[in-house]
CSV table of C-alpha atoms and ligand atoms in Angstrom, one decimal:
chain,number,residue,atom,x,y,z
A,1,UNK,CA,105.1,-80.0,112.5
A,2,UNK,CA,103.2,-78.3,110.0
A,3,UNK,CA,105.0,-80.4,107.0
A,4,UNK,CA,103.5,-83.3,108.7
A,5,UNK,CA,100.2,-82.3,109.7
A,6,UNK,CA,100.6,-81.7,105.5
A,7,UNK,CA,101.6,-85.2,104.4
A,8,UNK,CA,98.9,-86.9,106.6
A,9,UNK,CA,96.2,-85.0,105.4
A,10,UNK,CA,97.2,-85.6,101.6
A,11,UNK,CA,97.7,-89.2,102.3
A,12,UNK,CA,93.9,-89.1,103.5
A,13,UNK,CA,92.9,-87.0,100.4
A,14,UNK,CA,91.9,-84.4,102.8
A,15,UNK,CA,92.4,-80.5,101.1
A,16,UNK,CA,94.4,-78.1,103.2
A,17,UNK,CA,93.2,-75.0,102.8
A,18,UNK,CA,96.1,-72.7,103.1
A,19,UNK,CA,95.3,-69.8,105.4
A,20,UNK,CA,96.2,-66.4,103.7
A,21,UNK,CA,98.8,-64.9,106.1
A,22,UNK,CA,102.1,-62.9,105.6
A,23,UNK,CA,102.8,-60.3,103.3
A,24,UNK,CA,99.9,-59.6,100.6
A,25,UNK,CA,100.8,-57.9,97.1
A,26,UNK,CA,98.0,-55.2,96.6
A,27,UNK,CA,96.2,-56.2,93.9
A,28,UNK,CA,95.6,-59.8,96.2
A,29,UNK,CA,93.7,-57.2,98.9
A,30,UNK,CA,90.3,-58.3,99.1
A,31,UNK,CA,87.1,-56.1,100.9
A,32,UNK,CA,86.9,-58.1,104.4
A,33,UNK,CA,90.3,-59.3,105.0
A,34,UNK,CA,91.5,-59.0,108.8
A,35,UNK,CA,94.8,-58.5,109.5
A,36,UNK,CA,95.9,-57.7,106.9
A,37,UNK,CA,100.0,-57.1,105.9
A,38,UNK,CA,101.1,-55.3,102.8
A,39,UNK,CA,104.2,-53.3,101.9
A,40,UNK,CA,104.1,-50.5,99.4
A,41,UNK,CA,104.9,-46.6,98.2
A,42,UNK,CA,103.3,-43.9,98.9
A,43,UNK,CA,102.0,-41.9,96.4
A,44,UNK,CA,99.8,-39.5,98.0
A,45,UNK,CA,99.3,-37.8,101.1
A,46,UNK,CA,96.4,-36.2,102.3
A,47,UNK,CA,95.3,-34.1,105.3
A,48,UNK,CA,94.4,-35.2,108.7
A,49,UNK,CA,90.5,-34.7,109.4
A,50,UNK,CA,89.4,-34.2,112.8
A,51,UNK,CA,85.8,-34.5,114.2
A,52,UNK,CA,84.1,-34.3,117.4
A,53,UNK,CA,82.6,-37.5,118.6
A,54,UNK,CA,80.4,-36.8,121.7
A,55,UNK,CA,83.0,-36.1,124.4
A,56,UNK,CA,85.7,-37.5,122.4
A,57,UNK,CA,87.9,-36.0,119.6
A,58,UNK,CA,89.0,-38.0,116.6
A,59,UNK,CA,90.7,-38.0,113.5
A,60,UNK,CA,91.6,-39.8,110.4
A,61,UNK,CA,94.3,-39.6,107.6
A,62,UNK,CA,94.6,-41.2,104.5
A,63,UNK,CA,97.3,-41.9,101.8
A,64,UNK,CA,97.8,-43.8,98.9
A,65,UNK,CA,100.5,-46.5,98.7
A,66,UNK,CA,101.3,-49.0,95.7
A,67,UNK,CA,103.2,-51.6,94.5
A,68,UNK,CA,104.4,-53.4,90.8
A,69,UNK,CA,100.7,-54.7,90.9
A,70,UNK,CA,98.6,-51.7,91.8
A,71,UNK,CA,97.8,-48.6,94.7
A,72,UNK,CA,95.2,-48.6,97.4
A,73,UNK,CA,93.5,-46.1,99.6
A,74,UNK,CA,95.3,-46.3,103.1
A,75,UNK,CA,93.4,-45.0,106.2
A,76,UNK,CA,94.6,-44.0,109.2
A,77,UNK,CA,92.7,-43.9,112.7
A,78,UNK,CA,93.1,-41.8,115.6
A,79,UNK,CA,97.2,-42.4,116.8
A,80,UNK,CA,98.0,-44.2,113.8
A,81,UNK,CA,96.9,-40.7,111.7
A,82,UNK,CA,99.8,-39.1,113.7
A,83,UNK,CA,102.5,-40.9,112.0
A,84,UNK,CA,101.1,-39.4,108.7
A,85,UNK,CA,103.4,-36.1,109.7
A,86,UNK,CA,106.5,-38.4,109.4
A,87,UNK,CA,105.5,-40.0,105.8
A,88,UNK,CA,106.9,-38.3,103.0
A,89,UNK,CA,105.5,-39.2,99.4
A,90,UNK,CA,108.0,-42.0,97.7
A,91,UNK,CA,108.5,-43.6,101.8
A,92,UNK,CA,108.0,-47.2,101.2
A,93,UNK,CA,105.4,-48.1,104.3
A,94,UNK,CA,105.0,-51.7,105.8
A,95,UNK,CA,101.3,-52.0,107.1
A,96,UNK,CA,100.4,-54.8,109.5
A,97,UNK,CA,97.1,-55.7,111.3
A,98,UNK,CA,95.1,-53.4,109.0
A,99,UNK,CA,91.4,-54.6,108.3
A,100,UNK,CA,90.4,-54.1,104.3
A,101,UNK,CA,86.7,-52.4,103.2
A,102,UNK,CA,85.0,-51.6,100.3
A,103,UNK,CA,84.1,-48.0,100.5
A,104,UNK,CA,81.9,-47.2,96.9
A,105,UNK,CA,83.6,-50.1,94.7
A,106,UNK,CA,87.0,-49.6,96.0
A,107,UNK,CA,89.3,-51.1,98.4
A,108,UNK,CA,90.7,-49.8,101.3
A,109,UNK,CA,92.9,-50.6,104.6
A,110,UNK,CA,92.2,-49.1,107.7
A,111,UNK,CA,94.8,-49.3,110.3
A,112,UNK,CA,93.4,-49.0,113.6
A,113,UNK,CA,94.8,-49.1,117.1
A,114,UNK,CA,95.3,-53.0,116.8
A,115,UNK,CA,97.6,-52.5,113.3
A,116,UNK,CA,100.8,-50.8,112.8
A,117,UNK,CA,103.0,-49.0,110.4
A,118,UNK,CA,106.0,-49.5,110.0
A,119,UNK,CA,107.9,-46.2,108.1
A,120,UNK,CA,111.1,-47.4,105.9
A,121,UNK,CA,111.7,-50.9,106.9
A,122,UNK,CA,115.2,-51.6,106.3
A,123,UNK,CA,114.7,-54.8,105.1
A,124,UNK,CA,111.7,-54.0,102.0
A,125,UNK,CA,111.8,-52.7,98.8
A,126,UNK,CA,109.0,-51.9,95.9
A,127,UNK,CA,109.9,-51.8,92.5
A,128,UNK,CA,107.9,-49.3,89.8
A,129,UNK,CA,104.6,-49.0,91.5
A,130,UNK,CA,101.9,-49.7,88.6
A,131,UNK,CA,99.8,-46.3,88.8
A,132,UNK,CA,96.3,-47.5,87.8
A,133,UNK,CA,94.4,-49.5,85.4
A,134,UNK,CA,93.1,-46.5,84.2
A,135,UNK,CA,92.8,-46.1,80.9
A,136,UNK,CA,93.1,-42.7,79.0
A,137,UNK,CA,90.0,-41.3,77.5
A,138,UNK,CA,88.3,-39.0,75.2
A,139,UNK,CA,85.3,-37.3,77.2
A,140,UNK,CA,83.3,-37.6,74.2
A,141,UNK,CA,83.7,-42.0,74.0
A,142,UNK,CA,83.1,-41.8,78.0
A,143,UNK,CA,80.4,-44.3,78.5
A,144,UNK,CA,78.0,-44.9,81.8
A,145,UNK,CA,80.2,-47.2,84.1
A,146,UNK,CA,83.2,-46.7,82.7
A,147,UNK,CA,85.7,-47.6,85.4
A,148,UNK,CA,89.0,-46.5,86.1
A,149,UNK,CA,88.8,-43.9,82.9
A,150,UNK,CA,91.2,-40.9,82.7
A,151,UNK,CA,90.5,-37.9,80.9
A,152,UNK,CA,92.4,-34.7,80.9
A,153,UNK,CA,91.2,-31.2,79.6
A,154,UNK,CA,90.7,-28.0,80.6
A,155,UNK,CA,88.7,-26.6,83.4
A,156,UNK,CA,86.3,-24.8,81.6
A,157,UNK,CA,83.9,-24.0,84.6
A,158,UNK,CA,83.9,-24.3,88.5
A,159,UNK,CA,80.9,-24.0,90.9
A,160,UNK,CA,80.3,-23.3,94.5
A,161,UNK,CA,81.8,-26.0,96.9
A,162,UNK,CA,78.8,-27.0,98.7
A,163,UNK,CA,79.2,-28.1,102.1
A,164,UNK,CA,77.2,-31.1,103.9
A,165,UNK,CA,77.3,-32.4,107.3
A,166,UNK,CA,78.6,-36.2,107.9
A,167,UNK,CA,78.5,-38.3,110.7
A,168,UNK,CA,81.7,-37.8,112.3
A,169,UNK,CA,82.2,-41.9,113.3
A,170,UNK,CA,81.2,-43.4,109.4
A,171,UNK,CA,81.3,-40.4,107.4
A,172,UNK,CA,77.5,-40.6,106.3
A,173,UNK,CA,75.3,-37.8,105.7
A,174,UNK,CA,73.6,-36.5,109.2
A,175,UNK,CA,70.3,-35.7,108.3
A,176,UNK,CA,69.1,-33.0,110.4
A,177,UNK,CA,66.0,-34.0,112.6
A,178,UNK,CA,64.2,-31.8,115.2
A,179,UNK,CA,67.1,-29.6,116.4
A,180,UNK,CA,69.9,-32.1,116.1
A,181,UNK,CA,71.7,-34.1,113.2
A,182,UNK,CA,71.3,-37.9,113.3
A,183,UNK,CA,73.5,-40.3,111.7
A,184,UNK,CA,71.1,-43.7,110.7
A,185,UNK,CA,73.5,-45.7,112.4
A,186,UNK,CA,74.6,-43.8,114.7
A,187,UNK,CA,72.0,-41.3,116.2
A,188,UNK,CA,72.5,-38.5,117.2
A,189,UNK,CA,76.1,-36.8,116.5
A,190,UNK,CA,77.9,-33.2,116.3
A,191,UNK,CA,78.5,-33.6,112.6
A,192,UNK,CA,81.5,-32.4,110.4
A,193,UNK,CA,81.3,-31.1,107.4
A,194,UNK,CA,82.1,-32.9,104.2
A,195,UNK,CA,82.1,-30.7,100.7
A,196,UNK,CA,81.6,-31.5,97.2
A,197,UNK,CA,82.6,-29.4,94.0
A,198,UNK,CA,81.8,-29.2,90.8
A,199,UNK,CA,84.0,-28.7,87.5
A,200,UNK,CA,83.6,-28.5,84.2
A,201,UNK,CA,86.2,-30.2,82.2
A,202,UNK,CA,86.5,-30.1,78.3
A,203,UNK,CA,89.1,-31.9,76.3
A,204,UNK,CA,88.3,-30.4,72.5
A,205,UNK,CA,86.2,-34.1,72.2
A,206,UNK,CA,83.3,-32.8,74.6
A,207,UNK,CA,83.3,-31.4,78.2
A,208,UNK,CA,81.8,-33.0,81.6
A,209,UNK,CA,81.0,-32.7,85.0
A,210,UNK,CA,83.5,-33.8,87.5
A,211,UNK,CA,82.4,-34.2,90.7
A,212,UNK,CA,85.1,-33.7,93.5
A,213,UNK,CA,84.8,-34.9,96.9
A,214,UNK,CA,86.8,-34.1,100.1
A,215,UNK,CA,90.0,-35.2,99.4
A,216,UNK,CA,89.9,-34.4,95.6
A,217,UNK,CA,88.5,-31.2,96.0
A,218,UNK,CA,91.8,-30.3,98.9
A,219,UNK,CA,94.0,-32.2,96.0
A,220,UNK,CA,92.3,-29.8,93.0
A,221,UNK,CA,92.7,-26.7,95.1
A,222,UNK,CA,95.7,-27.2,97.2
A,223,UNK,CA,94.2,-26.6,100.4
A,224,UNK,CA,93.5,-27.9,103.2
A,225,UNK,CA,90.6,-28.4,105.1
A,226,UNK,CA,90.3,-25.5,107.4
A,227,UNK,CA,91.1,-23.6,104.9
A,228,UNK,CA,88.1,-24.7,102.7
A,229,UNK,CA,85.7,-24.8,105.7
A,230,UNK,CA,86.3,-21.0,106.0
A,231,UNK,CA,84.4,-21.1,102.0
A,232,UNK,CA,81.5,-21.8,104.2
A,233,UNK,CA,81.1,-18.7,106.1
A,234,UNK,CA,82.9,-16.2,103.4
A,235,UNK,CA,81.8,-17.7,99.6
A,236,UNK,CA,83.6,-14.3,98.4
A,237,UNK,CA,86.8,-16.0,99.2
A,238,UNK,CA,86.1,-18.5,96.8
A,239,UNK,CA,86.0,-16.5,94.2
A,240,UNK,CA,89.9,-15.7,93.7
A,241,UNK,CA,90.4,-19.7,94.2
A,242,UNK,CA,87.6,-20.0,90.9
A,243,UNK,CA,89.3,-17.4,88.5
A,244,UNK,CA,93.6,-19.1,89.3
A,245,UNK,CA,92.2,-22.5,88.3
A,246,UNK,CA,90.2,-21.7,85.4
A,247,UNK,CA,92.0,-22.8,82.3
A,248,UNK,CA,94.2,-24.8,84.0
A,249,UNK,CA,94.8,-28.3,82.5
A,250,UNK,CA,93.7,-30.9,85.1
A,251,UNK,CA,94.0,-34.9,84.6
A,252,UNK,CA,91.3,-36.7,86.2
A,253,UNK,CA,90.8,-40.9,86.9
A,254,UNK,CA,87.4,-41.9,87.9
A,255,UNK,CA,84.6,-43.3,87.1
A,256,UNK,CA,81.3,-42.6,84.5
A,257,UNK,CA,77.5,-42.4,86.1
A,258,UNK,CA,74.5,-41.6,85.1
A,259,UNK,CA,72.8,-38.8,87.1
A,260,UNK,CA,68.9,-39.8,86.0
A,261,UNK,CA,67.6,-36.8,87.5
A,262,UNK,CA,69.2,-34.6,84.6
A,263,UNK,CA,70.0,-37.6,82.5
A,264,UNK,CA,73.3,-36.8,81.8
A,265,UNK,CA,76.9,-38.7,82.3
A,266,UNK,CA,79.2,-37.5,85.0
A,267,UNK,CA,82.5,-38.0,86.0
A,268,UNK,CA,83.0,-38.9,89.9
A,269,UNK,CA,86.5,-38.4,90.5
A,270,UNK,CA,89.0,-41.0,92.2
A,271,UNK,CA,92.2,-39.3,91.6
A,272,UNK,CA,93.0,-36.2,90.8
A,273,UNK,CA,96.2,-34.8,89.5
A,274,UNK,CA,96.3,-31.0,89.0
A,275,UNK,CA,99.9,-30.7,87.9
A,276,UNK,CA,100.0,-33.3,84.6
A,277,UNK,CA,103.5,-33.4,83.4
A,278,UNK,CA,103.3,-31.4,80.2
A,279,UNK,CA,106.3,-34.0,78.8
A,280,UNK,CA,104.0,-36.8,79.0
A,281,UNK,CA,101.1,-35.2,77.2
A,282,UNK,CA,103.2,-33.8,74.2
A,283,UNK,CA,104.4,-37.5,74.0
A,284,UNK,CA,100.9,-38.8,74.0
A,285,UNK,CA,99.7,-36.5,71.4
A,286,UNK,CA,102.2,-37.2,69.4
A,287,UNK,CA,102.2,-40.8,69.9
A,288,UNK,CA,98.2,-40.6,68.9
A,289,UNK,CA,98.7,-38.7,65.6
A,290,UNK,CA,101.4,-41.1,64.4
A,291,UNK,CA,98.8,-43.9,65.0
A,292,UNK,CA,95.8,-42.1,63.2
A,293,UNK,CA,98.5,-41.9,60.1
A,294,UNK,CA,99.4,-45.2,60.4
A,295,UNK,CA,95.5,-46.1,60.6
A,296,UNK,CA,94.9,-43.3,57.5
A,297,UNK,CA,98.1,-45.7,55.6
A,298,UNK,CA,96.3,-48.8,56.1
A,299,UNK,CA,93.3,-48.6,53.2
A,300,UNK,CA,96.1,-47.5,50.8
A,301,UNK,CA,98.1,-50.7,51.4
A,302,UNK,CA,95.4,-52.7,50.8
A,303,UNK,CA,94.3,-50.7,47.5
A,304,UNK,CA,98.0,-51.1,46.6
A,305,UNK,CA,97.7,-54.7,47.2
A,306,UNK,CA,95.0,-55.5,45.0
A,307,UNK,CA,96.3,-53.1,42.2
A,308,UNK,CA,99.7,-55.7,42.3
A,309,UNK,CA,96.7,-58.3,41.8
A,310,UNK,CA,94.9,-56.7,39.0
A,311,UNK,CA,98.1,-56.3,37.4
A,312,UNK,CA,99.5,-59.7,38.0
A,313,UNK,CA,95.6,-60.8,36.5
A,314,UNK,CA,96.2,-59.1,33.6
A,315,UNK,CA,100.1,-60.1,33.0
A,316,UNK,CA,98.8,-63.6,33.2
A,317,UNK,CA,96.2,-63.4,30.9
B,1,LIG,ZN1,77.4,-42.8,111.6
């Protein structure tokens, strides 16, 4: 029927627009999309966050899951957050009826209570899931906007996590007016509390300041979040947390801003991987200084080169 309706409209000249439906690769994911349908592997799991809405308790997980053409932020509402506890890291997940956002340049599905997830399909399979675009980085060529840059060095310095109340439906900052906090959208709302922390990271090149939010900063610390909410009545605590990471080699992918109030770069973190595989850096490094030789060989090639030339000159005169 379909076919048909095809052939006539070609035979009038008239364009079918195919309708994107079916199962979408990742990197095809667009901000905006309704129901959308994408299989892929998890990579990362995070921990559920619940908050108090009103009368109403809630909660949200996330994940990350990828496939041969890239990974995406998974989130999960409510019920559908549940099934995180059954999802093992390396599960290939099938997602249906998800909704895609843009949360801060990046994509996103949210699975509501209208999508579904669907935990080792028998009948799907993902090959090598293509990590990230992110491209390796010495802190000292990070430039403003970089996107997708990776750096890894050692933590050199950590500060206080400092804790700031959201709005527990959208995850904006609740400002506190009168006696109560007040989401912009949202009014007035029993807020949870979101944290941010601060690292110094220095790779020999140069150091920076990477900024860590929720999930990165549970990630970097191995924590979870009641864990890191009890920082916020006893700081002391904190303290033994500060002095096991410092030193320890972290690998970061992110992005570069500007903070114009102390006109310097940062590092916002996307990704954060506290356990690099030590393997992988030797090979890197060594992999590097075998290209700076062969770049040091090059001049001397071309010097040898026009010595041949000089000599052939003088032969033939
Ligand atoms: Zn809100």
């Amino acid at each position: 029927k379909e076919g048909a309706a095809h052939i006539v409209a070609n035979e009038l000249g008239i364009k079918v627009i195919e309708q994107v439906s079916g199962k979408l690769q990742i990197k095809n994911i667009l901000p905006g999309m309704r129901s959308v349908e994408t299989v892929g592997k998890v990579t990362q799991k995070f921990d559920i966050h619940e908050f108090q809405k009103e009368d109403r308790k809630g909660k949200l997980g996330s994940m990350i899951i990828g496939d041969e053409t890239g990974t995406i932020r998974i989130v999960l509402w409510q019920e559908q957050a549940d099934k995180l506890a059954s999802i093992k890291e390396g599960d290939i997940v099938k997602l249906v009826d998800g909704y895609s956002k843009d949360n801060q340049g990046r994509k996103e599905v949210h699975i509501g209570d209208r999508g579904n997830i669907i935990i080792n399909p028998p009948d799907e399979t993902v090959g090598d899931v293509k990590e990230s675009n992110a491209v390796r980085k010495k802190i000292k060529d990070l430039r403003e906007n970089d996107a997708d840059a990776e750096i890894f060095g050692t933590i050199v310095q950590l500060f206080d996590i400092r804790f700031f109340e959201v709005c527990p439906e959208c995850g904006k900052r609740a400002k506190m007016a009168d006696d109560s906090f007040v989401c912009e959208t949202h009014n007035k709302v029993s807020p949870n509390y979101s944290y941010v922390l601060n690292v110094h990271l220095d790779d020999g090149s140069e150091n920076i300041r990477v900024v860590c939010f929720r999930n990165q900063v549970e990630t970097l610390l191995n924590k979870t979040q009641e864990d890191i909410l009890t920082y916020r009545e006893a700081p002391e605590k904190f303290e033994e947390v500060k002095t096991e990471l410092l030193g320890n080699q972290v690998k970061f992918v992110g992005r570069v801003v500007n903070n114009t109030m102390f006109n310097r770069l940062e590092f916002i973190s996307n990704q954060v991987f506290p356990n690099p595989s030590p393997e992988e850096e030797i090979e890197r490094l060594s992999e590097e200084k075998s290209a700076e030789e062969a770049k040091a060989e090059e001049p001397k090639e071309e010097m040898e080169i026009k010595q041949e030339e000089i000599v052939e000159d003088v032969t033939k005169s």
